[in-house]
mmCIF file of C-alpha atoms and ligand atoms in Angstrom:
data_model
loop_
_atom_site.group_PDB
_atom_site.id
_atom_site.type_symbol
_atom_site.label_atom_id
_atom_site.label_comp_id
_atom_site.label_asym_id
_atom_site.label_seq_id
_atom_site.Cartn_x
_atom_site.Cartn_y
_atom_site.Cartn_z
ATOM 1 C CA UNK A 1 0.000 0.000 0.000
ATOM 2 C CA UNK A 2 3.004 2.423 0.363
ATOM 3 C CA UNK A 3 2.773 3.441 -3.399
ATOM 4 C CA UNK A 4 -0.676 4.620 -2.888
ATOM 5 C CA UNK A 5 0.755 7.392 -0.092
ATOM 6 C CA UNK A 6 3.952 7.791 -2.159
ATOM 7 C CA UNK A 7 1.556 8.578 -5.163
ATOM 8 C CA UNK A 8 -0.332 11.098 -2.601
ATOM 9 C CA UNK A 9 2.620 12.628 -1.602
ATOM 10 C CA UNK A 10 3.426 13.405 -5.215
ATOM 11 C CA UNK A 11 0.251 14.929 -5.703
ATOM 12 C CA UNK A 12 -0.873 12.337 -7.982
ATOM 13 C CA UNK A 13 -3.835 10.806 -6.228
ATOM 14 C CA UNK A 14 -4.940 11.585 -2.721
ATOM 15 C CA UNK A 15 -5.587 8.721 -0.473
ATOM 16 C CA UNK A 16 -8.015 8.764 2.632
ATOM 17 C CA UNK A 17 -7.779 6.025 5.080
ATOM 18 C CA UNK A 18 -10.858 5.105 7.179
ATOM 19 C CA UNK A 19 -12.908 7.819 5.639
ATOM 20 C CA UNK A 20 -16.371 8.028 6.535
ATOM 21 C CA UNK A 21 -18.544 7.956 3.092
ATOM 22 C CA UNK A 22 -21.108 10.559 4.633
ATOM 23 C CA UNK A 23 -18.703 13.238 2.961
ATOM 24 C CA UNK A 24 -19.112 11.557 -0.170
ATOM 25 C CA UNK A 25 -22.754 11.281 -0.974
ATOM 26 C CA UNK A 26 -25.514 13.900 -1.447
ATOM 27 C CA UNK A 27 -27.834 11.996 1.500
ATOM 28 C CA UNK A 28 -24.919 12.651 3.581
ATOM 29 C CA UNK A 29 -25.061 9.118 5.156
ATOM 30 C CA UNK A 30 -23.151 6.161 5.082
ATOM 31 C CA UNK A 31 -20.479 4.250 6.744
ATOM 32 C CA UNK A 32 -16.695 4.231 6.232
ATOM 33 C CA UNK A 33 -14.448 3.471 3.571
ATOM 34 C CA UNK A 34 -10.844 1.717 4.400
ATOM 35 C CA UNK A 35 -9.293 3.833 1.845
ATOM 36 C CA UNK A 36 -11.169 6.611 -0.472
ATOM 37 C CA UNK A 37 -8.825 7.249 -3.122
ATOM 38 C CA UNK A 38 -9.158 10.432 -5.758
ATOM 39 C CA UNK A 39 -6.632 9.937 -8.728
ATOM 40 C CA UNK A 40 -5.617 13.120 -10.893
ATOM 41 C CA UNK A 41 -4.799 11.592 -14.078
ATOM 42 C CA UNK A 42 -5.725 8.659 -16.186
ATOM 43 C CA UNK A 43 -2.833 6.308 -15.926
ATOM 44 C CA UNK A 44 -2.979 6.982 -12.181
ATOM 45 C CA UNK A 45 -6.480 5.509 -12.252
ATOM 46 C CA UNK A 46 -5.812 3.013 -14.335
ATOM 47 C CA UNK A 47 -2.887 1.447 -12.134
ATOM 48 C CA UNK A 48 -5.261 1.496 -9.605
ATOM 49 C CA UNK A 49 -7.565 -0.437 -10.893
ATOM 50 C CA UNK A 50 -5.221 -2.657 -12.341
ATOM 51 C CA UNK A 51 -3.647 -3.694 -8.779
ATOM 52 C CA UNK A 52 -7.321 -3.652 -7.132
ATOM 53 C CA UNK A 53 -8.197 -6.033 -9.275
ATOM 54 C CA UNK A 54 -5.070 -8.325 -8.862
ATOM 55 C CA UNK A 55 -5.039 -7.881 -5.160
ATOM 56 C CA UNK A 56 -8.602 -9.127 -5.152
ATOM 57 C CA UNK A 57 -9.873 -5.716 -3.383
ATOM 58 C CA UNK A 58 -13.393 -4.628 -3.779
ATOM 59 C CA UNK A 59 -13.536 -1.226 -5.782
ATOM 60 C CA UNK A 60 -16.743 0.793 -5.603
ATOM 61 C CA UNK A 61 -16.764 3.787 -8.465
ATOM 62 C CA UNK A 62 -18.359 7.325 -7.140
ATOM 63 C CA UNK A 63 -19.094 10.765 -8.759
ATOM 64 C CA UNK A 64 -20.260 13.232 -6.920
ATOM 65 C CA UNK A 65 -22.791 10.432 -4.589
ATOM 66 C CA UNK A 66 -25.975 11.968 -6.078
ATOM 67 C CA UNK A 67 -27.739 8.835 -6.694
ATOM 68 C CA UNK A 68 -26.266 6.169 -4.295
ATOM 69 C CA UNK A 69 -27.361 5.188 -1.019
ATOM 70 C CA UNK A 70 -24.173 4.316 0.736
ATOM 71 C CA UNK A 71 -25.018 1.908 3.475
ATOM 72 C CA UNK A 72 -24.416 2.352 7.422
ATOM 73 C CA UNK A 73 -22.035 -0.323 7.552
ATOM 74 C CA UNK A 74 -19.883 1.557 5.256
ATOM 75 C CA UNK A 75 -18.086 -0.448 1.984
ATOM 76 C CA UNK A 76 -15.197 -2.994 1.957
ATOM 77 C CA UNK A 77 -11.994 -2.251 -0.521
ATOM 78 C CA UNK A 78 -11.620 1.005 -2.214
ATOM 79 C CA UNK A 79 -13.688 3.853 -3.022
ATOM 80 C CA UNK A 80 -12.868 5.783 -6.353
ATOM 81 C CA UNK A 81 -13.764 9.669 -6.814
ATOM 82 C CA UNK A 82 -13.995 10.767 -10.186
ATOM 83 C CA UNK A 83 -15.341 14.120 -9.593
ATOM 84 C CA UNK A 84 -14.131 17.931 -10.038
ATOM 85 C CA UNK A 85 -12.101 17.214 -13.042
ATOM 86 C CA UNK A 86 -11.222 20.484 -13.986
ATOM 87 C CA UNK A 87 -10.355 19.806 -17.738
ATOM 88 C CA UNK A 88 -11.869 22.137 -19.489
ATOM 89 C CA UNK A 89 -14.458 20.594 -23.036
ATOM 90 C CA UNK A 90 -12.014 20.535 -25.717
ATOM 91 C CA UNK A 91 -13.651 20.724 -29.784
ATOM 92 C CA UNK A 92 -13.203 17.779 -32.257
ATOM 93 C CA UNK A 93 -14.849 19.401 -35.061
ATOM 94 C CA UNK A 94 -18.012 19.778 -36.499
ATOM 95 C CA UNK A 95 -20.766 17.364 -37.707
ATOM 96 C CA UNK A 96 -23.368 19.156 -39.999
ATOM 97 C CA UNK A 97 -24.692 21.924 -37.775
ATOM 98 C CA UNK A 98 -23.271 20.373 -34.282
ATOM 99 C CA UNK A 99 -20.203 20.667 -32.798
ATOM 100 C CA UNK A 100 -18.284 17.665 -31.082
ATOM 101 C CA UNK A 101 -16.704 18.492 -27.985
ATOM 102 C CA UNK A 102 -14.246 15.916 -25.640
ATOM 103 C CA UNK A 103 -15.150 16.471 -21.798
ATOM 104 C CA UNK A 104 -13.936 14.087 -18.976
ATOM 105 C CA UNK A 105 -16.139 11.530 -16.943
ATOM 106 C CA UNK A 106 -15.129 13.491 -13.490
ATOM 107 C CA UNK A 107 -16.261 16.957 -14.855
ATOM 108 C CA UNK A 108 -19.689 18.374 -12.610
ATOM 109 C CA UNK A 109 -22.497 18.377 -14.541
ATOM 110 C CA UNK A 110 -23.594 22.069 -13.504
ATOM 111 C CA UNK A 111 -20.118 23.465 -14.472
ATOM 112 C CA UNK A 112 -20.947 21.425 -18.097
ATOM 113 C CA UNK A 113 -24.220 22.943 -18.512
ATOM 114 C CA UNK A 114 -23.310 26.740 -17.358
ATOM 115 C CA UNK A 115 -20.297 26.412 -19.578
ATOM 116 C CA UNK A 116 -22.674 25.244 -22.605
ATOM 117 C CA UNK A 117 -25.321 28.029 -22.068
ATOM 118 C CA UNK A 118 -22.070 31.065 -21.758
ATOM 119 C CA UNK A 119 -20.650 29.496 -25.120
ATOM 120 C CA UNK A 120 -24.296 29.708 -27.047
ATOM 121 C CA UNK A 121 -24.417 25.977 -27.106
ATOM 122 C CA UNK A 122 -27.637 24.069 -26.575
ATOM 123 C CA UNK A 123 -28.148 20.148 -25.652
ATOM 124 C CA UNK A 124 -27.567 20.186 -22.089
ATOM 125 C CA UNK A 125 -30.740 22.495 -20.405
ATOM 126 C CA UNK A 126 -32.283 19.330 -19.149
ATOM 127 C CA UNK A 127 -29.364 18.700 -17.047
ATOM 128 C CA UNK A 128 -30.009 22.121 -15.054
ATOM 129 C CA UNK A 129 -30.283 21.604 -11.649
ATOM 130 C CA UNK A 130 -28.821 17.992 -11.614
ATOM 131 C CA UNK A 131 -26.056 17.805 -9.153
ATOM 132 C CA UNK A 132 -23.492 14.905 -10.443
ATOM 133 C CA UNK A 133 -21.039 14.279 -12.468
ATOM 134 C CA UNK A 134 -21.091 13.608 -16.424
ATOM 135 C CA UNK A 135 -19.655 10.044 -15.532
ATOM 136 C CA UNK A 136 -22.509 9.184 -13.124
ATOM 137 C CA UNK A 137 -25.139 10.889 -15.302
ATOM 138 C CA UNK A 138 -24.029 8.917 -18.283
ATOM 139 C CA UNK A 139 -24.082 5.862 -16.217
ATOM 140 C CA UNK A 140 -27.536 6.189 -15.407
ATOM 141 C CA UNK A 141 -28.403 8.039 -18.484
ATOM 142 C CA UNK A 142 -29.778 10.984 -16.235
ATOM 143 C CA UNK A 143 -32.492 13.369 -17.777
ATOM 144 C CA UNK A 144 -35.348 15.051 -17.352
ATOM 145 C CA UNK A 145 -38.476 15.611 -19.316
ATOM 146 C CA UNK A 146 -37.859 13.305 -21.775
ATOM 147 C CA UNK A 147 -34.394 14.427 -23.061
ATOM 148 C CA UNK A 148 -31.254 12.710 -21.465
ATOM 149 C CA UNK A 149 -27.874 12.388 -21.991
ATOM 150 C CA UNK A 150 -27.292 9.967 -23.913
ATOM 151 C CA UNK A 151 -29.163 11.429 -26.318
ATOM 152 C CA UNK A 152 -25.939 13.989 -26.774
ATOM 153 C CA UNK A 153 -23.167 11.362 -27.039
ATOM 154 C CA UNK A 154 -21.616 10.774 -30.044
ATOM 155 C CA UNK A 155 -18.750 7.963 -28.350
ATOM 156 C CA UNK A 156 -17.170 7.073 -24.887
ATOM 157 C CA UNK A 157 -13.548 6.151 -23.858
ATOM 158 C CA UNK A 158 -14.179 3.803 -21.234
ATOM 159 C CA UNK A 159 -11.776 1.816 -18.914
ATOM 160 C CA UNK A 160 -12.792 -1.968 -18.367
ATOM 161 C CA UNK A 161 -11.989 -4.012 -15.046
ATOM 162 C CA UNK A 162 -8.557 -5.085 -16.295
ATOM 163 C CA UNK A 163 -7.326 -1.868 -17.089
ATOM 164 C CA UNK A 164 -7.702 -2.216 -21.039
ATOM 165 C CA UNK A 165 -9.288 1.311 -22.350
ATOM 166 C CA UNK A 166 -11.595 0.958 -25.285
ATOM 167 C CA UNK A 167 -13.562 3.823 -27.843
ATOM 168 C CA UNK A 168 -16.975 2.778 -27.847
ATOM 169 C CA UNK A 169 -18.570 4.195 -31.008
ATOM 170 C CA UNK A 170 -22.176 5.815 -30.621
ATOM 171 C CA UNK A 171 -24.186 3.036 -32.840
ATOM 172 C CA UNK A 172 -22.506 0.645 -30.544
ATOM 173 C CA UNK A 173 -24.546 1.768 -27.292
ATOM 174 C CA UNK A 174 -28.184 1.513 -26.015
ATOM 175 C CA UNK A 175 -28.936 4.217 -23.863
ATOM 176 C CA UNK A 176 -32.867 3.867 -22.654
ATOM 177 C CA UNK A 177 -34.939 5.702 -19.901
ATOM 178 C CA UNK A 178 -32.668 5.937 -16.754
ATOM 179 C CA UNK A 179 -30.766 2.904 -18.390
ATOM 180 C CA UNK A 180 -26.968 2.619 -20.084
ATOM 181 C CA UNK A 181 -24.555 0.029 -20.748
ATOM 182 C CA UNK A 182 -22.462 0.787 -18.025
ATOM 183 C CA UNK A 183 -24.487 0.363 -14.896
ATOM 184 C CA UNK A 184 -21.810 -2.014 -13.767
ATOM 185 C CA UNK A 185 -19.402 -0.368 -11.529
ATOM 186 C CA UNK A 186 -16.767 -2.053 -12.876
ATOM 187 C CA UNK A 187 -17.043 0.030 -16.308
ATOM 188 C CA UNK A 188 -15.771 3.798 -15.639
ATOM 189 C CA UNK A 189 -16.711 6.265 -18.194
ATOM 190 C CA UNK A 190 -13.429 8.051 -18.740
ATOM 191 C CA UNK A 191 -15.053 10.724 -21.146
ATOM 192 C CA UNK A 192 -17.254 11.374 -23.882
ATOM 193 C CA UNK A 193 -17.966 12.967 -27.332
ATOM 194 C CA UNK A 194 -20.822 15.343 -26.792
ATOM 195 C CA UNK A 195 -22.416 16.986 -29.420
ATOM 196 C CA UNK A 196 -23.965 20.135 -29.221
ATOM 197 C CA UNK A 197 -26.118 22.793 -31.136
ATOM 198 C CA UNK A 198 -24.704 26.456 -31.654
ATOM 199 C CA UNK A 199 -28.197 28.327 -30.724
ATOM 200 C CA UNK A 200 -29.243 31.929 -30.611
ATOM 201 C CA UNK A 201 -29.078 33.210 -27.213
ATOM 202 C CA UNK A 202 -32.828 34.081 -27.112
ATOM 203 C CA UNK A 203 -33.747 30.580 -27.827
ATOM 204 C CA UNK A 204 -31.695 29.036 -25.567
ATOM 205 C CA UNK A 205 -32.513 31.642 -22.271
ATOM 206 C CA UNK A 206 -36.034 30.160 -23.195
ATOM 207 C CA UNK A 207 -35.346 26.715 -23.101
ATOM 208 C CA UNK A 208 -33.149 26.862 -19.941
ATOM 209 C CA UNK A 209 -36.270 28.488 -18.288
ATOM 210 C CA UNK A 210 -38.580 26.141 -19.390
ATOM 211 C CA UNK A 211 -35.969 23.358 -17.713
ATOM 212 C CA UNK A 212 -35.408 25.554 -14.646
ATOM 213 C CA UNK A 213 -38.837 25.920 -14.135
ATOM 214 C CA UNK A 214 -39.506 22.120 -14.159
ATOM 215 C CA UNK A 215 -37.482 22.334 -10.342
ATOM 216 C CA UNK A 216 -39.677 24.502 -8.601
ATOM 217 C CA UNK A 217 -41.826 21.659 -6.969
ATOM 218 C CA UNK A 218 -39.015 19.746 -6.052
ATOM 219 C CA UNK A 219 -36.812 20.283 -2.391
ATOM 220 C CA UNK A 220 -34.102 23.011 -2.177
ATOM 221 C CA UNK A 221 -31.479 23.000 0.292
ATOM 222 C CA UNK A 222 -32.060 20.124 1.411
ATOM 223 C CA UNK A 223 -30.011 16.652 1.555
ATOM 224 C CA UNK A 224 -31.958 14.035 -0.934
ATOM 225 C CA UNK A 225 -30.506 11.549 -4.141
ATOM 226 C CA UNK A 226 -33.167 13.145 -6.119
ATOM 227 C CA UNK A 227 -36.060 10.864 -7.432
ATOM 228 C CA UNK A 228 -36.058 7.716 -5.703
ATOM 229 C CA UNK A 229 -38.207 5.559 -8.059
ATOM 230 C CA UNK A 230 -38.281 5.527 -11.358
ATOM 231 C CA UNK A 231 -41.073 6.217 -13.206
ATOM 232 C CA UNK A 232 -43.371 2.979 -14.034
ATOM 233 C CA UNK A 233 -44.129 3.308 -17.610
ATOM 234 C CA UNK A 234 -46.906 5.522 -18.561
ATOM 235 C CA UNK A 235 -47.229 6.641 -14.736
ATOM 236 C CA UNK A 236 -45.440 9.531 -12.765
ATOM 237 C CA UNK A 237 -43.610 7.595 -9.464
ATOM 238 C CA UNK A 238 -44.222 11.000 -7.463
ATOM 239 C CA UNK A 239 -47.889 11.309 -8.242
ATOM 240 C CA UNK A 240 -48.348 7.373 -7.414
ATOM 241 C CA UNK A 241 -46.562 7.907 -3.726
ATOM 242 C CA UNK A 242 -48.111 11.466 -3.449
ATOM 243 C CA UNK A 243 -51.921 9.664 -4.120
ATOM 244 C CA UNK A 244 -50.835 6.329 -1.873
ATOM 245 C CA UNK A 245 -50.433 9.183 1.153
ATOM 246 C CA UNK A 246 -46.588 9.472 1.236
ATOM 247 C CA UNK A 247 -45.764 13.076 1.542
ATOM 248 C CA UNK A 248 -44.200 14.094 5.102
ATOM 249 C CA UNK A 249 -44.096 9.937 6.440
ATOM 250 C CA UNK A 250 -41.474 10.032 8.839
ATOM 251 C CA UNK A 251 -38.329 7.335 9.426
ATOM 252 C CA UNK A 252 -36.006 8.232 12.102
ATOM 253 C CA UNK A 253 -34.156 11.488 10.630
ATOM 254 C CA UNK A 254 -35.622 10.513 7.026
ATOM 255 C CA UNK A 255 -38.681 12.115 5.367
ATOM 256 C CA UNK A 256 -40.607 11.956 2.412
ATOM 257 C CA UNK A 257 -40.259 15.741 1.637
ATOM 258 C CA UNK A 258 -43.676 18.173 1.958
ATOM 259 C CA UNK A 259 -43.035 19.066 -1.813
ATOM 260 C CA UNK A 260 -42.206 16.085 -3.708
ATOM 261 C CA UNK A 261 -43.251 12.343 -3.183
ATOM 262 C CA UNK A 262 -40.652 11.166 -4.928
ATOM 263 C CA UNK A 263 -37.801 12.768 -3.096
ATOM 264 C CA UNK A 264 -36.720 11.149 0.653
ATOM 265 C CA UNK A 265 -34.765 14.044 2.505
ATOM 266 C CA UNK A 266 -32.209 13.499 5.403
ATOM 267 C CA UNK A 267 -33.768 16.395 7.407
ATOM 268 C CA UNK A 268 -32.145 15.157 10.808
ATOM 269 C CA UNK A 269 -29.340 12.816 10.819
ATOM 270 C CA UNK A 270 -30.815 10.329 9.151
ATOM 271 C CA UNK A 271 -29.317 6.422 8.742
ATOM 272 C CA UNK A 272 -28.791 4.758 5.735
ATOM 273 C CA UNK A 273 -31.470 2.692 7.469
ATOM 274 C CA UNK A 274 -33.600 5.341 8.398
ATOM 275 C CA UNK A 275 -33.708 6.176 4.590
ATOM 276 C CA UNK A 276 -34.062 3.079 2.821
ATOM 277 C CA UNK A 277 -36.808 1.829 5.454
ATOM 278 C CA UNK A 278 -38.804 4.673 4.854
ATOM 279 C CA UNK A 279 -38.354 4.194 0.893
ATOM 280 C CA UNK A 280 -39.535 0.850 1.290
ATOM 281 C CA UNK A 281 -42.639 1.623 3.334
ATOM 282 C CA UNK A 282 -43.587 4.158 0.359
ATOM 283 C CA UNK A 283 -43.020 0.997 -2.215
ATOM 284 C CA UNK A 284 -45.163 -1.005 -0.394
ATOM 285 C CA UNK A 285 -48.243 1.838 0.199
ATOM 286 C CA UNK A 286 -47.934 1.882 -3.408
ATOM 287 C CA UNK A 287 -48.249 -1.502 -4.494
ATOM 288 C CA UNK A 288 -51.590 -1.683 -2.165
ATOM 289 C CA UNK A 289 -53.097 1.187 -3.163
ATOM 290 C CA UNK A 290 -52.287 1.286 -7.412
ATOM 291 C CA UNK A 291 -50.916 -2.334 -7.909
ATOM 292 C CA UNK A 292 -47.950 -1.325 -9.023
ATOM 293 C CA UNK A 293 -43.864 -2.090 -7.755
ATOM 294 C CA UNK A 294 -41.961 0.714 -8.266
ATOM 295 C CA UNK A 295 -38.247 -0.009 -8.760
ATOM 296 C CA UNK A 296 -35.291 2.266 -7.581
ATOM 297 C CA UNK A 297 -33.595 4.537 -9.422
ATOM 298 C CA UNK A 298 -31.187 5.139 -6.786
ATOM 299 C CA UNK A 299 -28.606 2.818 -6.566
ATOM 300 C CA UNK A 300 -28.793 0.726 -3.357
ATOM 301 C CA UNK A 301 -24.655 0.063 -2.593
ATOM 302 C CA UNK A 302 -23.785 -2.669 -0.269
ATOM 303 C CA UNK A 303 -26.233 -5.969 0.373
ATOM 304 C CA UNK A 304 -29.750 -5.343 -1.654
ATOM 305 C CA UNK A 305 -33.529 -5.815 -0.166
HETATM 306 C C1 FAD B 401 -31.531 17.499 -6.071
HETATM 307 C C2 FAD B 401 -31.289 16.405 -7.077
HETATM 308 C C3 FAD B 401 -31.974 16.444 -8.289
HETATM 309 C C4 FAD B 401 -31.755 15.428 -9.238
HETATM 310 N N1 FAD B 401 -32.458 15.484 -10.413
HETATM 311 C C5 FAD B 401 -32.263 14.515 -11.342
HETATM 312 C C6 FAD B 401 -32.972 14.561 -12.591
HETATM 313 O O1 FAD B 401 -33.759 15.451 -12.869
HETATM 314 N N2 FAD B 401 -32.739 13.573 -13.491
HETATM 315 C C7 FAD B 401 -31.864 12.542 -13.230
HETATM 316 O O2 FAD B 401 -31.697 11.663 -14.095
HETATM 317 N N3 FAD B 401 -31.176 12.480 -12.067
HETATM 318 C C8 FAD B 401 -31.354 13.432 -11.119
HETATM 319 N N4 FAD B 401 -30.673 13.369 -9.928
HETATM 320 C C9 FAD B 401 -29.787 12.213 -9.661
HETATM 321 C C10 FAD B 401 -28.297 12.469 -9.948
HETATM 322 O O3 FAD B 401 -27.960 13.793 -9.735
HETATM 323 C C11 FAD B 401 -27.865 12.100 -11.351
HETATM 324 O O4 FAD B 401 -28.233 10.785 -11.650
HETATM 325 C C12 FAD B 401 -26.335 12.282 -11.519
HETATM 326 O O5 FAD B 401 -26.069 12.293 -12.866
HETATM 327 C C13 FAD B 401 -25.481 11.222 -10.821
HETATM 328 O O6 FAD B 401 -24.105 11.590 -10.951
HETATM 329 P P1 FAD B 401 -23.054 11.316 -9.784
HETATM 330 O O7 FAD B 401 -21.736 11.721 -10.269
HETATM 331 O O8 FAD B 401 -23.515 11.941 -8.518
HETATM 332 O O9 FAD B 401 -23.154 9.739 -9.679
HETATM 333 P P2 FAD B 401 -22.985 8.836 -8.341
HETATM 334 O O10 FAD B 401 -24.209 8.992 -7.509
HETATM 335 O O11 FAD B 401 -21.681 9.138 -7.717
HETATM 336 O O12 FAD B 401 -22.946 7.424 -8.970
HETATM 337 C C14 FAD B 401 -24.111 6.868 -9.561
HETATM 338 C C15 FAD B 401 -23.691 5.596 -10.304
HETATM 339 O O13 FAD B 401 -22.892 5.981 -11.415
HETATM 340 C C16 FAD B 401 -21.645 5.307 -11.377
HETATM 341 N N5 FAD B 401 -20.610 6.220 -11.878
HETATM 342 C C17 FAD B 401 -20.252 7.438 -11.388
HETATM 343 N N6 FAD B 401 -19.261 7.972 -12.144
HETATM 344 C C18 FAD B 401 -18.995 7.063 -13.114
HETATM 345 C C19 FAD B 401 -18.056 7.006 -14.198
HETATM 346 N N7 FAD B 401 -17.181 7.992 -14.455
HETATM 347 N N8 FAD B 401 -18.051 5.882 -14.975
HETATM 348 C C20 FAD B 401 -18.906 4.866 -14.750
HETATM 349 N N9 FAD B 401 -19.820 4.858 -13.756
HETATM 350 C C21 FAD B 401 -19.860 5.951 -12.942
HETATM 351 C C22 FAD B 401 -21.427 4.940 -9.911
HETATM 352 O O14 FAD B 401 -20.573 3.810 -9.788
HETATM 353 C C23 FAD B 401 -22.846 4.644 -9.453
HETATM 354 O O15 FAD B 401 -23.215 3.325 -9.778
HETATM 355 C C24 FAD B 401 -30.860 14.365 -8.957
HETATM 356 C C25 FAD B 401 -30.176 14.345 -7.732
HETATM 357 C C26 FAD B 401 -30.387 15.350 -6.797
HETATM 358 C C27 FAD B 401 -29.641 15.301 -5.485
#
């Protein structure tokens, strides 16, 4: 383990040892980590994952922990953060009337969409408002209102278990609602080809506003994963909990927020426990009242329900 503290004292990768995950996740919950490792480069990562996966050590792959519950009795091995790359989008070239822009898997998704709307570029107005990084949002293909990210991709360099890197050509993935290739953790998302519209800056202040707009009914300053069911085809998850009674139940320090049925908020020190109880409480109301099982969209780390 020495080269991992001789690769933080470089300045290379910085290495936390028995770090509690609460930092690291948007619920703010969560037990600890042995070691929470954050590499700066590529090849850094890449030797990482290389000798995790020869020393047989668990690795468990976070952005910015806006969709995870991390559970109370922490996670084994090591956690990776790709998150706050500060690489700036760099431009490929241009494809008809889009351009093709490079951006890397650890680069926050607001930075990516106030960056887009300053340049005149349109694509990413959904995305306003989603915490996250581009890795994690590609990885669950986040979206809202029926445009999502992978809708905007035109490749992805990802890094497989073993280390090998590989271009993954846009006709060769299947993004779907909340759904991508790479929902395995052992895939990273090293970056992607985005491609984006050059727009008129009227056009695009109005589409922004018509996205930011969309956020009013949902919590604000509070500690949540956002939506914690997907939608069941056809049917909105928040007006299913919000009609099966859920708004404002109460789990220890967890509660379905006032505003939003779909969103659980840690309003008081909440568990892990506290939150995923509570969630599936709401599951169940639902299935007796409409009939119908919501699943998560969350990802659940650590032993599943
Ligand atoms: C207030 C709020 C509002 C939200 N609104 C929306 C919304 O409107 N629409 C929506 O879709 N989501 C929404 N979310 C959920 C979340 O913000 C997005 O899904 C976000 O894109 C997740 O990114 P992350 O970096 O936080 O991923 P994490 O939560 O860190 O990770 C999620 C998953 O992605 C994987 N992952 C992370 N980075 C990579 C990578 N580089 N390569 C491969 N896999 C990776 C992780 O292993 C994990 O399995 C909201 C969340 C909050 C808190």
């Amino acid at each position: 383990m020495r080269w991992l503290w001789e690769l933080d004292r470089k300045g290379l990768c910085s290495v936390l040892s028995r770090e509690s995950l609460k930092h690291w996740n948007t619920w703010g919950v969560g037990g600890v980590a042995p070691l929470v490792l954050r590499p700066r480069t590529f090849p850094v990562l890449r030797d990482i994952c290389v000798a995790a996966k020869q020393e047989g050590v668990p690795l468990h792959l976070l952005g910015e922990g806006s969709n995870v519950l991390v559970p109370d009795e922490g996670l084994p091995g090591w956690v990776l953060l790709l998150r706050d790359d500060p690489t700036p989008p760099a431009l490929l070239g241009t494809r008809g009337p889009l351009r093709e822009f490079r951006v890397p898997g650890g680069v926050s998704l607001r930075r990516l969409v106030s960056w887009s709307l300053r340049r005149g570029l349109s694509g990413l107005e959904f995305a306003l408002g989603i915490p996250g990084t581009l890795g994690g949002a590609l990885a669950g293909n986040a979206g809202a209102q029926g445009d999502s990210i992978g809708d905007h991709v035109s490749f992805l360099e990802i890094q497989e278990e073993d280390g090998v890197v590989r271009r993954c050509a846009r006709s060769d993935l299947s993004f779907a609602y909340r759904t991508s290739p790479f929902q395995k953790e052992k895939t990273l998302i090293l970056s992607a080809g985005l491609l984006l519209a050059p727009t008129e800056e009227a056009e695009l202040r109005r589409r922004a506003r018509a996205f930011g707009d969309l956020r009013r009914n949902q919590p604000r300053m509070c500690k949540t994963a956002g939506c914690v069911f997907r939608n069941p085809p056809g049917f909105s998850a928040g007006r299913l909990l919000d009609l099966a009674g859920c708004k404002g139940l109460v789990r220890g320090g967890a509660r379905v927020s006032p505003r939003h049925a779909n969103f659980i908020e840690n309003v008081q020190d909440a568990s892990a426990s506290d939150i995923l109880e509570l969630a599936l409480q709401c599951r169940e109301r639902v299935a007796n009242a409409h009939g119908v099982n919501l699943e998560f969209e969350v990802r659940l780390l650590g032993p599943t329900p």
